[in-house]
Amino acid sequence: MKNIQYILIILSLLIISCNQEKPKTDITENSISILIDDRVELLRVAYFLSLEDSIDVNLRPCKTGFYKTNFEPYKKYTSHPLVQKIGNGDEWNADLPSIALCLDENLKPNDNLNTKELSEQFGWYGKNIDSLSKLLIDFKKTIAFKNDYNVNFKPFTDSIKSNRITEKLNKFYRTKKKTSLKILFDPLNRITNKAITFTNNPENERLFLITYLCDEPNDSIKVLKLKWNDDYRRIVIHENSHIYTDKLFSKYYDKELDSLVKQDKFKEKYKDIDEIIVGGITAKILELNYGQKVGEDEINHQPKNSRIVYEHLDKYVNNNKMEFEQIYKEIIEQLKKKYQ
């Protein structure tokens, strides 16, 4: 009898436990990860072994403990064929090392690569991914590549969360969206921030590469500290905004606008409409959250036609019943007029 009573008590407790309301989670909470990718850093080493001495001093890697440990020991390998290929080629750009993400952990090409997109972005390297793979495998073996990163990312990710970036974006776009930011920190890169669009990322996820910016004169070895600042704030808002606009760009960037921007009279002009639009949007978000001076400073650093976007967004901001898709469609029409 006692056993039966005991079992009934246990069952009652289990039922109560199951029926208790579970803690609610914020569906708009941002998922953030940040890491250093070995593949990218390996190719970045070859990249700067080839080019460091020939580029502007303001674009050379920041001299940090990371630089001393993960770059300087390899300076004797400038004669390696991969280093020579980069130096002698006429098809290179600052985000070249990101193509290494097309390779697996053994530096072999991944399956189902979009060779057309890779060729457009990376020239010879995208067209000859198998050859790049072989060069990179040999380079890694030759220099006995190893990593000693030991970077504390927590203060940086905590800053993104404490700045409520996702909350600010959801408020601007008038939606509730849970996004995923995957950040690749590239400590030897002081040139470019780059979205990675060729790796088939899931919906609502943005993968992008960020630079390391020197806070002080780059004349001696210093400690590497990834600290949140106005530049990184702008970058994160810009890249995250693509999550909200990508579908709209695919929907409204039509053949008419494409043919307009490809006219000969614009061939010397910057004409990445997606970036032009997001540049204007980023400036407006910065203005609304951090003041008009911040917004103006941002738009002054964007392509000229981003100002069309920036100014037209006032109509959206002043009408709290307007959906963002409507203003995006109008912006496309405004840009069509500009490119006629």
Short mmCIF file of C-alpha atoms in Angstrom, two decimals:
data_model
loop_
_atom_site.label_atom_id
_atom_site.label_comp_id
_atom_site.label_asym_id
_atom_site.label_seq_id
_atom_site.Cartn_x
_atom_site.Cartn_y
_atom_site.Cartn_z
CA MET A 1 0.00 0.00 0.00
CA LYS A 2 2.79 2.40 0.92
CA ASN A 3 4.51 1.64 -2.38
CA ILE A 4 1.36 2.57 -4.32
CA GLN A 5 1.04 5.85 -2.40
CA TYR A 6 4.68 6.63 -3.08
CA ILE A 7 4.25 6.00 -6.81
CA LEU A 8 1.14 8.22 -6.90
CA ILE A 9 3.03 11.06 -5.20
CA ILE A 10 5.89 10.80 -7.73
CA LEU A 11 3.45 10.81 -10.65
CA SER A 12 1.68 13.87 -9.24
CA LEU A 13 4.98 15.74 -8.96
CA LEU A 14 5.89 14.83 -12.52
CA ILE A 15 2.53 16.07 -13.81
CA ILE A 16 2.92 19.36 -11.93
CA SER A 17 6.44 19.75 -13.30
CA CYS A 18 5.35 19.13 -16.89
CA ASN A 19 2.46 21.57 -16.61
CA GLN A 20 4.53 24.38 -15.19
CA GLU A 21 5.04 27.24 -17.65
CA LYS A 22 8.52 27.14 -19.11
CA PRO A 23 10.61 30.31 -18.99
CA LYS A 24 9.96 32.46 -22.03
CA THR A 25 12.85 33.16 -24.35
CA ASP A 26 13.25 36.27 -26.42
CA ILE A 27 12.58 35.20 -29.99
CA THR A 28 14.51 38.19 -31.23
CA GLU A 29 17.68 37.42 -29.32
CA ASN A 30 20.68 37.51 -31.59
CA SER A 31 22.88 34.47 -31.97
CA ILE A 32 26.51 35.54 -32.16
CA SER A 33 29.65 33.53 -32.76
CA ILE A 34 33.14 34.76 -33.50
CA LEU A 35 36.25 32.77 -34.33
CA ILE A 36 39.51 32.76 -36.24
CA ASP A 37 39.50 30.33 -39.15
CA ASP A 38 42.75 28.41 -39.74
CA ARG A 39 42.18 28.19 -43.48
CA VAL A 40 41.72 31.92 -43.90
CA GLU A 41 44.72 32.75 -41.72
CA LEU A 42 46.94 30.31 -43.60
CA LEU A 43 46.15 31.97 -46.92
CA ARG A 44 46.38 35.42 -45.29
CA VAL A 45 49.96 34.58 -44.25
CA ALA A 46 50.87 33.77 -47.86
CA TYR A 47 49.02 36.88 -49.02
CA PHE A 48 51.03 39.25 -46.83
CA LEU A 49 54.32 37.42 -47.31
CA SER A 50 53.84 38.38 -50.92
CA LEU A 51 52.45 41.89 -50.56
CA GLU A 52 53.21 43.39 -47.15
CA ASP A 53 56.28 45.36 -48.24
CA SER A 54 54.66 46.70 -51.41
CA ILE A 55 51.43 48.19 -50.04
CA ASP A 56 50.71 51.40 -48.15
CA VAL A 57 51.95 51.31 -44.55
CA ASN A 58 48.42 52.12 -43.37
CA LEU A 59 47.19 48.83 -44.84
CA ARG A 60 49.85 46.54 -43.42
CA PRO A 61 48.91 44.16 -40.60
CA CYS A 62 48.85 45.57 -37.09
CA LYS A 63 52.01 44.59 -35.24
CA THR A 64 50.67 42.66 -32.29
CA GLY A 65 51.56 39.58 -30.32
CA PHE A 66 49.44 37.69 -32.84
CA TYR A 67 51.53 39.12 -35.69
CA LYS A 68 54.77 38.17 -33.95
CA THR A 69 53.64 34.62 -33.21
CA ASN A 70 51.55 33.80 -36.27
CA PHE A 71 53.24 35.72 -39.08
CA GLU A 72 56.84 36.74 -38.41
CA PRO A 73 58.18 33.15 -38.09
CA TYR A 74 57.08 32.49 -41.69
CA LYS A 75 58.84 35.45 -43.33
CA LYS A 76 61.64 33.22 -44.58
CA TYR A 77 59.21 31.41 -46.91
CA THR A 78 58.66 34.19 -49.44
CA SER A 79 59.99 31.99 -52.26
CA HIS A 80 57.18 29.43 -51.91
CA PRO A 81 55.20 28.99 -55.18
CA LEU A 82 51.95 30.14 -53.53
CA VAL A 83 53.55 33.35 -52.30
CA GLN A 84 55.11 33.92 -55.70
CA LYS A 85 51.80 33.24 -57.47
CA ILE A 86 50.02 35.89 -55.41
CA GLY A 87 52.82 38.41 -55.93
CA ASN A 88 53.14 37.86 -59.67
CA GLY A 89 49.46 37.58 -60.48
CA ASP A 90 47.29 40.42 -61.69
CA GLU A 91 44.07 38.97 -60.24
CA TRP A 92 44.20 39.56 -56.50
CA ASN A 93 42.13 41.54 -54.05
CA ALA A 94 42.16 42.19 -50.34
CA ASP A 95 39.56 39.53 -49.51
CA LEU A 96 41.36 36.77 -51.45
CA PRO A 97 42.06 34.69 -48.29
CA SER A 98 38.32 34.20 -47.73
CA ILE A 99 38.25 31.81 -50.70
CA ALA A 100 39.91 29.30 -48.37
CA LEU A 101 36.43 28.74 -46.89
CA CYS A 102 35.70 26.73 -50.05
CA LEU A 103 38.13 24.12 -48.76
CA ASP A 104 37.54 21.54 -46.05
CA GLU A 105 39.68 21.08 -42.94
CA ASN A 106 42.19 19.13 -45.04
CA LEU A 107 42.28 21.97 -47.58
CA LYS A 108 40.55 19.89 -50.26
CA PRO A 109 37.79 21.59 -52.30
CA ASN A 110 34.29 21.19 -50.92
CA ASP A 111 31.58 19.59 -53.04
CA ASN A 112 29.07 21.55 -55.14
CA LEU A 113 31.00 24.79 -55.31
CA ASN A 114 29.56 27.62 -57.35
CA THR A 115 32.55 28.01 -59.67
CA LYS A 116 30.87 30.81 -61.63
CA GLU A 117 30.48 33.01 -58.54
CA LEU A 118 33.96 32.10 -57.31
CA SER A 119 35.47 32.99 -60.68
CA GLU A 120 33.70 36.35 -60.67
CA GLN A 121 34.96 37.16 -57.17
CA PHE A 122 38.44 35.65 -57.21
CA GLY A 123 39.56 35.40 -60.82
CA TRP A 124 42.25 32.75 -61.36
CA TYR A 125 41.88 31.37 -57.85
CA GLY A 126 38.15 30.77 -58.27
CA LYS A 127 38.63 29.18 -61.67
CA ASN A 128 41.46 26.97 -60.44
CA ILE A 129 40.35 25.97 -56.96
CA ASP A 130 42.02 22.56 -57.32
CA SER A 131 45.37 24.18 -58.09
CA LEU A 132 44.94 26.58 -55.17
CA SER A 133 44.18 23.64 -52.91
CA LYS A 134 47.42 21.90 -53.86
CA LEU A 135 49.45 25.06 -53.39
CA LEU A 136 47.91 25.72 -50.00
CA ILE A 137 48.42 22.14 -48.80
CA ASP A 138 52.08 22.34 -49.74
CA PHE A 139 52.44 25.79 -48.18
CA LYS A 140 50.99 24.57 -44.88
CA LYS A 141 53.38 21.61 -44.84
CA THR A 142 56.40 23.68 -45.89
CA ILE A 143 56.05 26.34 -43.21
CA ALA A 144 54.89 23.84 -40.54
CA PHE A 145 51.88 26.06 -39.94
CA LYS A 146 50.47 26.09 -36.44
CA ASN A 147 48.11 28.38 -34.61
CA ASP A 148 48.50 30.03 -31.26
CA TYR A 149 45.53 32.37 -31.25
CA ASN A 150 44.43 32.70 -27.62
CA VAL A 151 42.09 35.63 -28.28
CA ASN A 152 39.37 36.52 -25.77
CA PHE A 153 36.22 37.29 -27.76
CA LYS A 154 33.79 37.58 -24.84
CA PRO A 155 34.09 41.37 -24.32
CA PHE A 156 33.38 41.91 -28.01
CA THR A 157 30.31 39.66 -28.16
CA ASP A 158 29.07 41.08 -24.86
CA SER A 159 29.29 44.56 -26.39
CA ILE A 160 27.15 43.54 -29.38
CA LYS A 161 24.55 42.19 -26.97
CA SER A 162 24.67 45.15 -24.59
CA ASN A 163 24.27 47.54 -27.54
CA ARG A 164 21.04 45.67 -28.41
CA ILE A 165 21.89 45.63 -32.11
CA THR A 166 19.19 43.12 -33.01
CA GLU A 167 16.59 45.04 -31.03
CA LYS A 168 17.48 48.25 -32.85
CA LEU A 169 17.31 46.54 -36.25
CA ASN A 170 14.00 44.83 -35.55
CA LYS A 171 12.58 48.17 -34.42
CA PHE A 172 13.77 49.88 -37.61
CA TYR A 173 12.51 47.16 -39.96
CA ARG A 174 9.28 46.80 -37.95
CA THR A 175 9.56 43.09 -37.60
CA LYS A 176 10.57 40.37 -35.15
CA LYS A 177 13.41 38.30 -36.46
CA LYS A 178 15.93 36.05 -34.80
CA THR A 179 19.19 36.43 -36.65
CA SER A 180 22.50 34.62 -36.52
CA LEU A 181 25.76 36.50 -36.86
CA LYS A 182 28.81 34.41 -37.63
CA ILE A 183 31.91 36.57 -37.51
CA LEU A 184 35.31 35.51 -38.78
CA PHE A 185 37.98 37.61 -37.14
CA ASP A 186 41.02 38.05 -39.37
CA PRO A 187 43.79 39.56 -37.16
CA LEU A 188 46.36 39.95 -39.96
CA ASN A 189 43.84 41.75 -42.15
CA ARG A 190 43.78 45.53 -41.87
CA ILE A 191 42.31 46.22 -45.30
CA THR A 192 38.78 44.94 -45.78
CA ASN A 193 35.62 43.68 -44.13
CA LYS A 194 33.88 41.15 -46.30
CA ALA A 195 30.55 39.34 -46.33
CA ILE A 196 30.89 35.69 -47.28
CA THR A 197 28.12 34.88 -49.74
CA PHE A 198 29.46 31.82 -51.53
CA THR A 199 29.06 29.26 -48.71
CA ASN A 200 25.27 28.73 -48.95
CA ASN A 201 24.41 30.18 -45.55
CA PRO A 202 21.01 29.39 -43.98
CA GLU A 203 18.25 31.96 -43.97
CA ASN A 204 18.63 34.72 -41.36
CA GLU A 205 22.34 34.01 -41.01
CA ARG A 206 25.12 36.39 -42.02
CA LEU A 207 28.72 35.25 -42.25
CA PHE A 208 31.30 38.00 -42.56
CA LEU A 209 34.98 38.67 -42.16
CA ILE A 210 36.18 41.57 -40.01
CA THR A 211 39.54 43.29 -39.92
CA TYR A 212 41.71 44.19 -36.99
CA LEU A 213 42.26 47.94 -36.71
CA CYS A 214 45.31 49.39 -34.95
CA ASP A 215 44.39 51.74 -32.12
CA GLU A 216 47.90 53.18 -31.86
CA PRO A 217 50.90 53.80 -34.16
CA ASN A 218 51.91 50.58 -35.88
CA ASP A 219 55.60 50.84 -35.00
CA SER A 220 56.05 48.23 -32.28
CA ILE A 221 54.61 44.96 -31.06
CA LYS A 222 51.49 45.43 -28.93
CA VAL A 223 48.89 43.21 -27.30
CA LEU A 224 45.99 42.25 -29.57
CA LYS A 225 42.68 43.29 -28.04
CA LEU A 226 39.48 43.12 -30.06
CA LYS A 227 37.50 46.01 -28.61
CA TRP A 228 34.05 47.23 -29.63
CA ASN A 229 34.16 50.67 -31.25
CA ASP A 230 32.23 52.86 -33.69
CA ASP A 231 33.79 51.12 -36.72
CA TYR A 232 32.78 47.64 -35.60
CA ARG A 233 29.32 48.92 -34.62
CA ARG A 234 28.83 50.23 -38.15
CA ILE A 235 30.09 46.99 -39.70
CA VAL A 236 27.82 44.77 -37.60
CA ILE A 237 24.75 46.91 -38.31
CA HIS A 238 25.55 46.98 -42.03
CA GLU A 239 26.13 43.23 -42.36
CA ASN A 240 23.17 42.32 -40.19
CA SER A 241 20.93 44.57 -42.31
CA HIS A 242 21.51 42.33 -45.31
CA ILE A 243 19.55 39.61 -43.51
CA TYR A 244 16.50 41.89 -43.57
CA THR A 245 16.95 43.11 -47.15
CA ASP A 246 18.28 40.14 -49.15
CA LYS A 247 14.84 38.81 -50.13
CA LEU A 248 13.65 42.27 -51.10
CA PHE A 249 16.72 42.82 -53.26
CA SER A 250 16.09 39.53 -55.07
CA LYS A 251 12.44 40.49 -55.53
CA TYR A 252 12.83 44.06 -56.78
CA TYR A 253 16.22 44.21 -58.49
CA ASP A 254 14.80 43.52 -61.95
CA LYS A 255 16.15 43.39 -65.48
CA GLU A 256 15.21 47.02 -66.08
CA LEU A 257 17.42 48.33 -63.27
CA ASP A 258 20.17 45.89 -64.14
CA SER A 259 20.29 47.14 -67.72
CA LEU A 260 20.29 50.76 -66.55
CA VAL A 261 23.26 50.41 -64.22
CA LYS A 262 25.20 48.52 -66.89
CA GLN A 263 25.06 51.37 -69.38
CA ASP A 264 28.44 52.49 -70.70
CA LYS A 265 28.09 55.92 -69.10
CA PHE A 266 28.17 54.28 -65.66
CA LYS A 267 30.98 51.79 -66.33
CA GLU A 268 33.43 53.77 -64.19
CA LYS A 269 30.92 54.24 -61.39
CA TYR A 270 30.36 52.03 -58.36
CA LYS A 271 27.12 50.21 -59.12
CA ASP A 272 26.57 47.44 -56.58
CA ILE A 273 22.95 48.38 -55.92
CA ASP A 274 22.60 46.01 -52.98
CA GLU A 275 25.50 47.69 -51.18
CA ILE A 276 24.35 51.16 -52.19
CA ILE A 277 20.96 50.52 -50.59
CA VAL A 278 22.29 48.91 -47.42
CA GLY A 279 24.84 51.69 -47.08
CA GLY A 280 22.04 54.26 -46.99
CA ILE A 281 19.98 52.15 -44.60
CA THR A 282 22.93 51.75 -42.22
CA ALA A 283 23.47 55.49 -42.13
CA LYS A 284 19.80 56.05 -41.29
CA ILE A 285 19.85 53.44 -38.50
CA LEU A 286 22.95 55.07 -37.05
CA GLU A 287 21.28 58.48 -37.22
CA LEU A 288 18.15 57.28 -35.45
CA ASN A 289 20.06 55.58 -32.67
CA TYR A 290 23.18 57.68 -32.23
CA GLY A 291 22.38 61.12 -33.61
CA GLN A 292 22.26 63.07 -36.87
CA LYS A 293 26.00 63.79 -36.86
CA VAL A 294 26.79 60.06 -36.77
CA GLY A 295 24.34 59.40 -39.62
CA GLU A 296 25.75 62.20 -41.76
CA ASP A 297 29.30 61.06 -41.16
CA GLU A 298 28.36 57.56 -42.27
CA ILE A 299 26.49 58.61 -45.40
CA ASN A 300 29.40 60.83 -46.42
CA HIS A 301 31.59 57.71 -46.51
CA GLN A 302 29.11 55.72 -48.60
CA PRO A 303 28.73 55.63 -52.42
CA LYS A 304 27.17 58.85 -53.71
CA ASN A 305 23.85 57.24 -54.62
CA SER A 306 23.40 55.89 -51.09
CA ARG A 307 22.26 59.39 -50.16
CA ILE A 308 19.14 58.83 -52.29
CA VAL A 309 18.30 55.91 -50.01
CA TYR A 310 19.23 57.78 -46.85
CA GLU A 311 17.01 60.77 -47.62
CA HIS A 312 14.05 58.78 -48.99
CA LEU A 313 13.93 56.73 -45.77
CA ASP A 314 12.66 59.83 -43.94
CA LYS A 315 9.26 59.10 -45.49
CA TYR A 316 9.31 55.66 -43.85
CA VAL A 317 10.57 56.93 -40.51
CA ASN A 318 7.80 59.54 -40.35
CA ASN A 319 5.03 57.06 -41.18
CA ASN A 320 4.88 54.38 -38.51
CA LYS A 321 2.19 52.49 -40.45
CA MET A 322 4.34 51.97 -43.56
CA GLU A 323 5.84 48.55 -44.12
CA PHE A 324 9.53 48.41 -44.94
CA GLU A 325 8.87 46.52 -48.18
CA GLN A 326 6.91 49.49 -49.49
CA ILE A 327 9.74 51.96 -48.91
CA TYR A 328 12.26 49.48 -50.35
CA LYS A 329 10.18 49.23 -53.53
CA GLU A 330 10.05 53.04 -53.76
CA ILE A 331 13.82 53.25 -53.27
CA ILE A 332 14.34 50.90 -56.22
CA GLU A 333 12.16 53.19 -58.34
CA GLN A 334 14.14 56.23 -57.21
CA LEU A 335 17.38 54.52 -58.22
CA LYS A 336 15.94 53.64 -61.62
CA LYS A 337 15.34 57.33 -62.23
CA LYS A 338 18.89 58.12 -61.17
CA TYR A 339 20.39 55.63 -63.63
CA GLN A 340 18.29 56.60 -66.64
#
